[in-house]
CSV table of C-alpha atoms in Angstrom, one decimal:
chain,number,residue,atom,x,y,z
A,1,VAL,CA,13.9,2.1,-19.2
A,2,SER,CA,10.7,2.4,-21.4
A,3,THR,CA,8.0,5.2,-21.7
A,4,GLN,CA,4.5,5.1,-22.9
A,5,SER,CA,1.7,7.5,-23.1
A,6,THR,CA,-1.2,5.4,-24.4
A,7,TRP,CA,-2.9,4.6,-21.2
A,8,GLY,CA,-6.5,4.0,-20.6
A,9,GLU,CA,-6.7,1.7,-23.7
A,10,LYS,CA,-8.6,-1.6,-23.7
A,11,MET,CA,-6.7,-4.4,-22.2
A,12,ASN,CA,-4.9,-7.0,-24.3
A,13,GLU,CA,-7.5,-9.8,-24.5
A,14,SER,CA,-4.7,-12.4,-25.0
A,15,PHE,CA,-4.3,-12.3,-21.2
A,16,SER,CA,-6.9,-14.6,-19.9
A,17,GLY,CA,-8.9,-14.3,-16.7
A,18,PHE,CA,-8.9,-10.4,-16.8
A,19,LYS,CA,-12.2,-8.4,-16.4
A,20,PHE,CA,-12.8,-5.8,-19.2
A,21,ASN,CA,-14.5,-2.4,-18.9
A,22,PRO,CA,-16.5,-1.8,-22.2
A,23,ARG,CA,-16.2,1.9,-21.8
A,24,VAL,CA,-12.5,1.9,-20.9
A,25,SER,CA,-11.8,4.4,-24.0
A,26,ASP,CA,-13.9,6.9,-22.1
A,27,LEU,CA,-11.6,6.9,-19.1
A,28,PRO,CA,-9.2,9.7,-18.8
A,29,ASN,CA,-5.8,8.8,-20.0
A,30,PHE,CA,-2.5,9.2,-18.2
A,31,GLN,CA,-0.7,12.1,-19.6
A,32,SER,CA,2.8,10.5,-19.1
A,33,HIS,CA,4.2,7.5,-17.7
A,34,THR,CA,7.7,6.0,-17.0
A,35,VAL,CA,8.7,2.5,-16.1
A,36,VAL,CA,12.3,1.7,-14.7
A,37,ASN,CA,13.7,-1.7,-14.0
A,38,LEU,CA,15.1,-1.2,-10.5
A,39,LYS,CA,16.2,-4.8,-10.4
A,40,GLN,CA,18.7,-4.1,-13.3
A,41,HIS,CA,19.9,-0.9,-11.9
A,42,LEU,CA,20.7,-2.4,-8.3
A,43,SER,CA,22.2,-5.4,-9.9
A,44,SER,CA,24.8,-3.3,-11.8
A,45,LYS,CA,25.5,-1.5,-8.6
A,46,VAL,CA,26.1,-4.7,-6.4
A,47,ASN,CA,27.9,-6.3,-9.5
A,48,ARG,CA,25.8,-9.5,-9.5
A,49,PRO,CA,22.4,-10.6,-10.7
A,50,LEU,CA,19.7,-10.3,-8.1
A,51,LYS,CA,17.1,-13.1,-7.8
A,52,ASN,CA,13.6,-13.1,-6.3
A,53,PHE,CA,13.8,-9.3,-6.5
A,54,SER,CA,10.1,-8.4,-5.7
A,55,LEU,CA,9.4,-4.9,-4.6
A,56,GLY,CA,6.8,-4.3,-1.8
A,57,ARG,CA,4.8,-1.3,-0.8
A,58,PRO,CA,6.5,2.0,-1.4
A,59,ALA,CA,6.7,5.0,0.9
A,60,VAL,CA,6.7,8.5,-0.9
A,61,ARG,CA,7.2,11.9,0.4
A,62,SER,CA,8.0,15.0,-1.7
A,63,ASP,CA,10.7,13.8,-4.1
A,64,ILE,CA,11.7,10.9,-2.1
A,65,PHE,CA,10.5,7.2,-2.6
A,66,ILE,CA,11.6,4.3,-0.5
A,67,VAL,CA,10.8,0.6,-1.1
A,68,GLY,CA,12.0,-2.7,0.1
A,69,THR,CA,12.3,-6.1,-1.4
A,70,ASP,CA,9.6,-8.4,0.1
A,71,HIS,CA,10.2,-11.9,-1.2
A,72,PRO,CA,10.9,-14.1,2.0
A,73,SER,CA,13.2,-16.5,0.1
A,74,ALA,CA,15.3,-13.8,-1.5
A,75,SER,CA,19.0,-14.3,-1.0
A,76,ASP,CA,19.5,-10.4,-1.3
A,77,ARG,CA,17.3,-8.1,0.7
A,78,TYR,CA,17.4,-4.3,0.3
A,79,VAL,CA,15.7,-1.0,1.0
A,80,VAL,CA,16.2,1.3,-1.8
A,81,CYS,CA,15.9,5.2,-1.8
A,82,GLY,CA,15.3,6.9,-5.0
A,83,SER,CA,14.3,10.2,-6.5
A,84,VAL,CA,10.8,10.7,-8.0
A,85,LYS,CA,12.2,13.5,-10.2
A,86,ALA,CA,14.8,11.1,-11.7
A,87,LEU,CA,11.9,8.8,-12.7
A,88,GLU,CA,10.6,11.5,-14.9
A,89,GLU,CA,13.9,11.8,-16.8
A,90,PHE,CA,14.4,9.3,-19.5
A,91,GLY,CA,17.3,7.0,-19.1
A,92,LYS,CA,18.2,8.3,-15.6
A,93,ASP,CA,19.1,6.0,-12.8
A,94,PRO,CA,16.6,6.9,-9.9
A,95,ILE,CA,18.5,5.0,-7.2
A,96,ALA,CA,20.1,7.4,-4.8
A,97,SER,CA,21.1,5.0,-2.0
A,98,PHE,CA,20.4,1.4,-0.9
A,99,LEU,CA,20.8,-0.4,2.3
A,100,PRO,CA,21.3,-4.2,2.8
A,101,MET,CA,18.7,-5.8,5.1
A,102,SER,CA,18.9,-9.1,7.1
A,103,ASP,CA,15.2,-9.8,6.5
A,104,HIS,CA,12.6,-9.1,3.8
A,105,VAL,CA,10.6,-5.9,4.2
A,106,THR,CA,6.8,-6.2,4.4
A,107,ASP,CA,6.0,-2.6,4.9
A,108,ILE,CA,7.4,0.8,5.0
A,109,ARG,CA,5.8,4.0,6.6
A,110,TRP,CA,7.1,7.6,7.3
A,111,LEU,CA,7.3,8.6,10.9
A,112,ALA,CA,8.8,12.1,10.1
A,113,PRO,CA,10.5,13.9,7.1
A,114,THR,CA,13.7,12.0,7.7
A,115,ILE,CA,12.5,8.9,9.4
A,116,VAL,CA,10.9,5.6,8.1
A,117,PHE,CA,9.7,2.6,10.0
A,118,CYS,CA,10.0,-0.9,8.4
A,119,SER,CA,8.4,-4.2,9.3
A,120,THR,CA,10.9,-7.0,8.5
A,121,GLY,CA,11.1,-10.8,8.9
A,122,LEU,CA,9.1,-12.5,11.5
A,123,GLY,CA,7.5,-9.7,13.5
A,124,ASN,CA,10.6,-7.3,13.8
A,125,PHE,CA,10.9,-3.7,13.0
A,126,GLN,CA,13.7,-1.5,11.7
A,127,VAL,CA,13.9,2.3,11.9
A,128,LEU,CA,16.0,4.2,9.3
A,129,SER,CA,16.9,7.8,8.6
A,130,VAL,CA,17.3,9.4,5.1
A,131,ASP,CA,19.4,12.5,4.5
A,132,LEU,CA,17.2,14.9,2.6
A,133,THR,CA,20.1,16.2,0.5
A,134,SER,CA,22.0,13.1,-0.5
A,135,TYR,CA,19.1,10.7,0.1
A,136,GLU,CA,21.5,8.3,1.9
A,137,LEU,CA,19.9,5.6,4.1
A,138,ARG,CA,21.2,4.8,7.5
A,139,HIS,CA,20.0,2.3,10.1
A,140,ILE,CA,19.3,4.0,13.4
A,141,GLY,CA,17.4,1.3,15.6
A,142,SER,CA,15.7,-2.2,15.8
A,143,ILE,CA,12.7,-3.4,17.6
A,144,THR,CA,12.3,-7.1,17.9
A,145,ASN,CA,9.9,-9.8,18.9
A,146,ILE,CA,6.7,-7.7,18.8
A,147,HIS,CA,4.9,-10.4,16.6
A,148,SER,CA,5.6,-14.1,16.1
A,149,GLY,CA,4.8,-13.9,12.4
A,150,TYR,CA,5.1,-11.9,9.4
A,151,VAL,CA,3.6,-8.4,9.7
A,152,ARG,CA,1.2,-7.5,6.9
A,153,GLU,CA,0.7,-3.8,7.5
A,154,VAL,CA,1.7,-1.0,9.9
A,155,ALA,CA,-0.3,2.0,10.6
A,156,VAL,CA,0.9,5.4,12.0
A,157,ARG,CA,-1.3,7.7,13.9
A,158,ASP,CA,-1.1,11.0,12.0
A,159,SER,CA,-1.3,13.5,14.9
A,160,HIS,CA,1.1,11.5,17.1
A,161,PRO,CA,3.6,9.5,14.7
A,162,ASN,CA,5.2,7.8,17.9
A,163,PHE,CA,2.1,5.6,18.1
A,164,LEU,CA,1.7,2.8,15.6
A,165,ALA,CA,-0.4,-0.1,15.0
A,166,SER,CA,0.5,-3.5,13.4
A,167,GLY,CA,-0.9,-6.8,12.5
A,168,GLY,CA,-0.3,-9.9,10.3
A,169,PHE,CA,0.0,-13.6,10.5
A,170,ASP,CA,0.2,-14.1,14.3
A,171,MET,CA,-3.5,-13.0,14.5
A,172,THR,CA,-2.8,-10.1,17.0
A,173,LEU,CA,-3.2,-6.4,16.5
A,174,CYS,CA,-0.5,-4.6,18.6
A,175,LEU,CA,-0.2,-0.9,19.5
A,176,LEU,CA,3.2,0.7,20.0
A,177,ASP,CA,4.5,3.9,21.5
A,178,LEU,CA,8.0,4.6,20.3
A,179,ASN,CA,8.5,7.1,23.2
A,180,GLN,CA,8.3,4.4,25.8
A,181,GLU,CA,11.7,4.0,27.4
A,182,SER,CA,11.5,0.2,28.0
A,183,SER,CA,9.2,-1.9,25.9
A,184,CYS,CA,7.3,0.1,23.1
A,185,LEU,CA,4.5,-2.5,23.1
A,186,ILE,CA,1.6,-0.8,25.1
A,187,GLN,CA,-1.3,-3.1,23.9
A,188,ARG,CA,-1.9,-6.4,22.2
A,189,VAL,CA,-5.2,-8.1,21.3
A,190,GLU,CA,-5.8,-11.6,20.0
A,191,LEU,CA,-8.3,-11.4,17.2
A,192,GLY,CA,-8.4,-15.1,16.2
A,193,GLY,CA,-7.6,-14.8,12.5
A,194,ILE,CA,-4.9,-13.4,10.2
A,195,LEU,CA,-5.0,-9.6,9.9
A,196,GLY,CA,-4.8,-8.4,6.3
A,197,SER,CA,-4.9,-4.6,6.7
A,198,VAL,CA,-4.4,-1.9,9.5
A,199,ARG,CA,-5.4,1.7,9.4
A,200,TRP,CA,-5.1,4.6,11.7
A,201,PRO,CA,-6.2,7.6,9.8
A,202,ALA,CA,-7.1,11.2,11.0
A,203,PHE,CA,-10.8,10.6,11.2
A,204,ASN,CA,-12.7,10.0,14.4
A,205,ASN,CA,-10.2,12.7,16.1
A,206,ASN,CA,-7.4,10.2,15.2
A,207,VAL,CA,-8.2,7.8,17.9
A,208,CYS,CA,-9.7,4.8,16.2
A,209,VAL,CA,-7.6,1.9,14.8
A,210,SER,CA,-9.3,-0.4,12.2
A,211,CYS,CA,-8.2,-3.8,10.8
A,212,THR,CA,-9.6,-6.6,8.6
A,213,LEU,CA,-9.2,-10.2,9.0
A,214,ASP,CA,-8.8,-12.4,6.0
A,215,ALA,CA,-11.8,-14.5,7.2
A,216,GLY,CA,-14.1,-11.6,6.4
A,217,LYS,CA,-14.3,-9.4,9.4
A,218,PHE,CA,-13.9,-5.6,9.8
A,219,LEU,CA,-13.1,-4.2,13.3
A,220,LEU,CA,-12.8,-0.6,14.6
A,221,PHE,CA,-11.2,0.0,18.0
A,222,ASP,CA,-11.0,3.1,20.2
A,223,ALA,CA,-7.2,3.2,21.0
A,224,ARG,CA,-7.9,5.3,24.2
A,225,GLN,CA,-9.6,2.3,25.6
A,226,LYS,CA,-8.0,-1.2,26.5
A,227,LEU,CA,-8.4,-3.2,23.3
A,228,GLY,CA,-11.0,-5.9,23.6
A,229,THR,CA,-14.4,-5.2,22.6
A,230,PRO,CA,-14.4,-3.2,19.3
A,231,ALA,CA,-16.4,-0.1,19.0
A,232,PHE,CA,-17.7,-1.5,15.7
A,233,SER,CA,-17.4,-4.8,13.9
A,234,HIS,CA,-18.9,-6.5,11.0
A,235,ASN,CA,-18.6,-10.0,9.6
A,236,PHE,CA,-19.1,-10.1,5.8
A,237,LEU,CA,-19.3,-13.9,5.8
A,238,LYS,CA,-17.0,-13.9,2.9
A,239,GLN,CA,-13.4,-15.2,2.9
A,240,ASP,CA,-10.2,-13.3,1.7
A,241,LEU,CA,-10.9,-9.8,2.9
A,242,LEU,CA,-7.5,-8.4,2.2
A,243,SER,CA,-7.7,-4.6,2.4
A,244,HIS,CA,-9.5,-1.5,3.6
A,245,GLU,CA,-9.5,2.2,3.7
A,246,ARG,CA,-11.5,4.7,5.8
A,247,TYR,CA,-12.3,7.9,4.1
A,248,SER,CA,-14.6,9.7,6.8
A,249,ASP,CA,-15.5,9.2,10.4
A,250,HIS,CA,-18.1,6.7,9.3
A,251,HIS,CA,-17.2,5.3,5.8
A,252,ALA,CA,-14.9,2.7,4.6
A,253,VAL,CA,-14.0,0.7,1.5
A,254,LEU,CA,-13.0,-2.9,1.8
A,255,GLY,CA,-11.3,-5.0,-0.8
A,256,PHE,CA,-11.6,-8.8,-1.5
A,257,ALA,CA,-9.4,-11.3,-3.3
A,258,ASP,CA,-12.0,-11.8,-6.0
A,259,GLY,CA,-11.9,-8.0,-6.9
A,260,GLU,CA,-15.0,-7.0,-5.1
A,261,LEU,CA,-15.2,-3.7,-3.3
A,262,LYS,CA,-17.7,-3.1,-0.6
A,263,GLN,CA,-18.6,0.3,0.8
A,264,ILE,CA,-19.9,0.5,4.4
A,265,ASP,CA,-21.4,3.2,6.6
A,266,MET,CA,-20.7,2.2,10.3
A,267,ARG,CA,-23.7,4.2,11.6
A,268,ALA,CA,-25.9,1.6,10.0
A,269,GLY,CA,-24.9,-1.2,12.2
A,270,SER,CA,-25.5,-4.6,10.7
A,271,ASN,CA,-27.0,-3.0,7.5
A,272,CYS,CA,-23.8,-1.1,7.1
A,273,VAL,CA,-23.0,-2.2,3.4
A,274,PHE,CA,-24.5,0.3,0.9
A,275,GLY,CA,-22.3,-0.2,-2.2
A,276,SER,CA,-20.6,-3.1,-3.9
A,277,VAL,CA,-18.7,-3.3,-7.2
A,278,VAL,CA,-16.1,-5.6,-8.8
A,279,ASP,CA,-12.9,-3.9,-9.7
A,280,PRO,CA,-12.7,-4.3,-13.6
A,281,TYR,CA,-8.8,-4.4,-13.5
A,282,VAL,CA,-7.5,-5.6,-10.2
A,283,GLU,CA,-8.3,-9.2,-9.7
A,284,GLY,CA,-7.3,-9.3,-6.1
A,285,VAL,CA,-7.6,-6.0,-4.2
A,286,GLY,CA,-4.5,-6.2,-1.9
A,287,GLU,CA,-4.3,-2.5,-1.1
A,288,ILE,CA,-6.6,0.6,-1.1
A,289,ASN,CA,-5.2,4.0,-0.7
A,290,PHE,CA,-7.3,7.3,-0.3
A,291,HIS,CA,-6.1,10.7,-1.3
A,292,SER,CA,-8.1,13.2,0.6
A,293,SER,CA,-7.4,16.3,-1.4
A,294,SER,CA,-8.5,14.7,-4.8
A,295,GLY,CA,-11.2,12.6,-3.3
A,296,SER,CA,-9.7,9.6,-5.1
A,297,PHE,CA,-8.9,6.0,-4.2
A,298,VAL,CA,-6.4,3.7,-5.8
A,299,THR,CA,-6.9,0.0,-5.6
A,300,SER,CA,-3.8,-2.3,-6.5
A,301,GLY,CA,-2.9,-5.9,-6.1
A,302,TYR,CA,-3.2,-8.7,-8.7
A,303,SER,CA,-2.3,-7.5,-11.3
A,304,ASP,CA,-2.9,-3.8,-12.0
A,305,PHE,CA,-4.3,-0.7,-10.5
A,306,THR,CA,-7.5,1.3,-10.8
A,307,VAL,CA,-8.3,4.9,-9.7
A,308,TRP,CA,-11.6,5.6,-8.3
A,309,ARG,CA,-13.8,8.6,-7.3
A,310,CYS,CA,-16.6,8.8,-4.7
A,311,THR,CA,-18.1,11.2,-2.1
A,312,ASN,CA,-19.0,10.0,1.5
A,313,SER,CA,-22.5,8.7,0.4
A,314,SER,CA,-22.0,8.0,-3.2
A,315,GLU,CA,-21.0,4.7,-4.7
A,316,LEU,CA,-17.4,4.3,-6.1
A,317,ARG,CA,-17.0,4.8,-9.9
A,318,VAL,CA,-13.9,4.1,-11.9
A,319,TRP,CA,-12.1,7.3,-12.8
A,320,SER,CA,-8.9,6.0,-14.6
A,321,HIS,CA,-6.8,3.1,-15.3
A,322,ALA,CA,-3.4,2.3,-16.4
A,323,TYR,CA,-2.5,-1.0,-18.1
A,324,GLU,CA,1.0,-1.9,-19.4
A,325,GLY,CA,-0.2,-3.1,-22.8
A,326,GLY,CA,2.0,-5.6,-24.3
A,327,ASP,CA,4.3,-5.7,-21.3
A,328,PRO,CA,5.3,-9.4,-20.8
A,329,VAL,CA,5.5,-9.3,-17.1
A,330,LEU,CA,1.8,-9.2,-16.9
A,331,ALA,CA,1.8,-12.8,-18.2
A,332,VAL,CA,3.8,-14.1,-15.2
A,333,ASP,CA,1.7,-15.9,-12.6
A,334,GLY,CA,1.4,-14.0,-9.3
A,335,TYR,CA,2.3,-10.6,-10.8
A,336,ALA,CA,1.2,-8.0,-8.2
A,337,THR,CA,1.4,-4.2,-7.9
A,338,SER,CA,1.6,-1.7,-5.1
A,339,VAL,CA,0.7,2.0,-5.7
A,340,ALA,CA,1.3,5.2,-3.6
A,341,TRP,CA,0.1,8.7,-4.1
A,342,VAL,CA,2.8,11.3,-4.9
A,343,ASP,CA,0.4,14.3,-5.2
A,344,ASP,CA,-3.0,14.9,-6.4
A,345,ASP,CA,-2.4,13.7,-9.9
A,346,THR,CA,0.7,11.5,-9.6
A,347,LEU,CA,1.1,7.9,-8.7
A,348,LEU,CA,4.2,5.8,-8.0
A,349,GLN,CA,3.8,2.0,-8.6
A,350,THR,CA,6.1,-0.8,-7.6
A,351,ASP,CA,5.7,-4.5,-8.7
A,352,SER,CA,6.8,-8.0,-8.0
A,353,ALA,CA,9.0,-8.1,-11.1
A,354,GLY,CA,11.3,-5.4,-9.8
A,355,HIS,CA,9.9,-2.3,-11.6
A,356,VAL,CA,9.1,1.2,-10.3
A,357,ALA,CA,6.9,3.4,-12.4
A,358,LEU,CA,5.5,6.8,-12.3
A,359,TYR,CA,2.1,7.9,-13.7
A,360,ILE,CA,1.0,11.4,-14.2
A,361,GLN,CA,-2.7,12.5,-14.9
A,362,GLY,CA,-4.7,15.5,-14.9
A,363,PHE,CA,-7.6,14.9,-12.5
């Protein structure tokens, strides 16, 4: 376990290929920060060294964080449940429980205060429960053969969490209703390209599902209708569109593998792009997460994360940034991060080297 508090400093220029912000010293610093090597803690619990221990996207609710191992070739696959408060205490083991899995975990989403939904392996899903007192994980159900390839992302309908959308390498967008007595698959549409991200936020009366294709397309569907012709679509004619986030009825931010972020207003049709900026710290924008109460976004991926601010009609501006200066894991090829909001001013980060980190900043 290590702690640092000197965030917002200029990146170490010995790491080649990174983009630098000449005014980085003007950014708000993170007030405190803790990094824990989850791989080491879990290795000691199972009494053997763990290999290919890459952590995927975390799910956070109140004091609980849940994260799975996402490396397809790992011999040991787990979902780990831990305490956010324990991360704040120097030297404390944050792991409260762990559950062996038969497949790697590609995404985890909360369905209810005690229920999480995991996408695993080649198109399967696992439903887990967590005890709010002991934080013990328990497997309560499986859903198989929804997709024929790895799922990249799952989205839960906020107002009706029994409805979910999923997409990935089999080039299909699927809608699920977990209340269905027989098959929970209610709709499937072939999109002709690999899906990089799926969202089902509260905007548009919580009826619109959106997704991106790696080939450069953004699509918005009205889930009340039969999936087919999208309510809105735009082809950016640019490869490696990996992520997106909607932040109003009409606006979205889209992230590309070269670090570019595009902002769109869907009311403008083919002229929807009104802003474009290159992330100064994230080389490949694999995820974008919006926090409505603070009006902030966090972008993560290769090989860092950045916090942004914007309003509906304004362009994104960098608000803050955390860089693990001198941390040797950043020199490893393919190092990636994933970040989730804990609350208005706290972020939880996981990475492909097996770390979990907590960042606290006054916004």
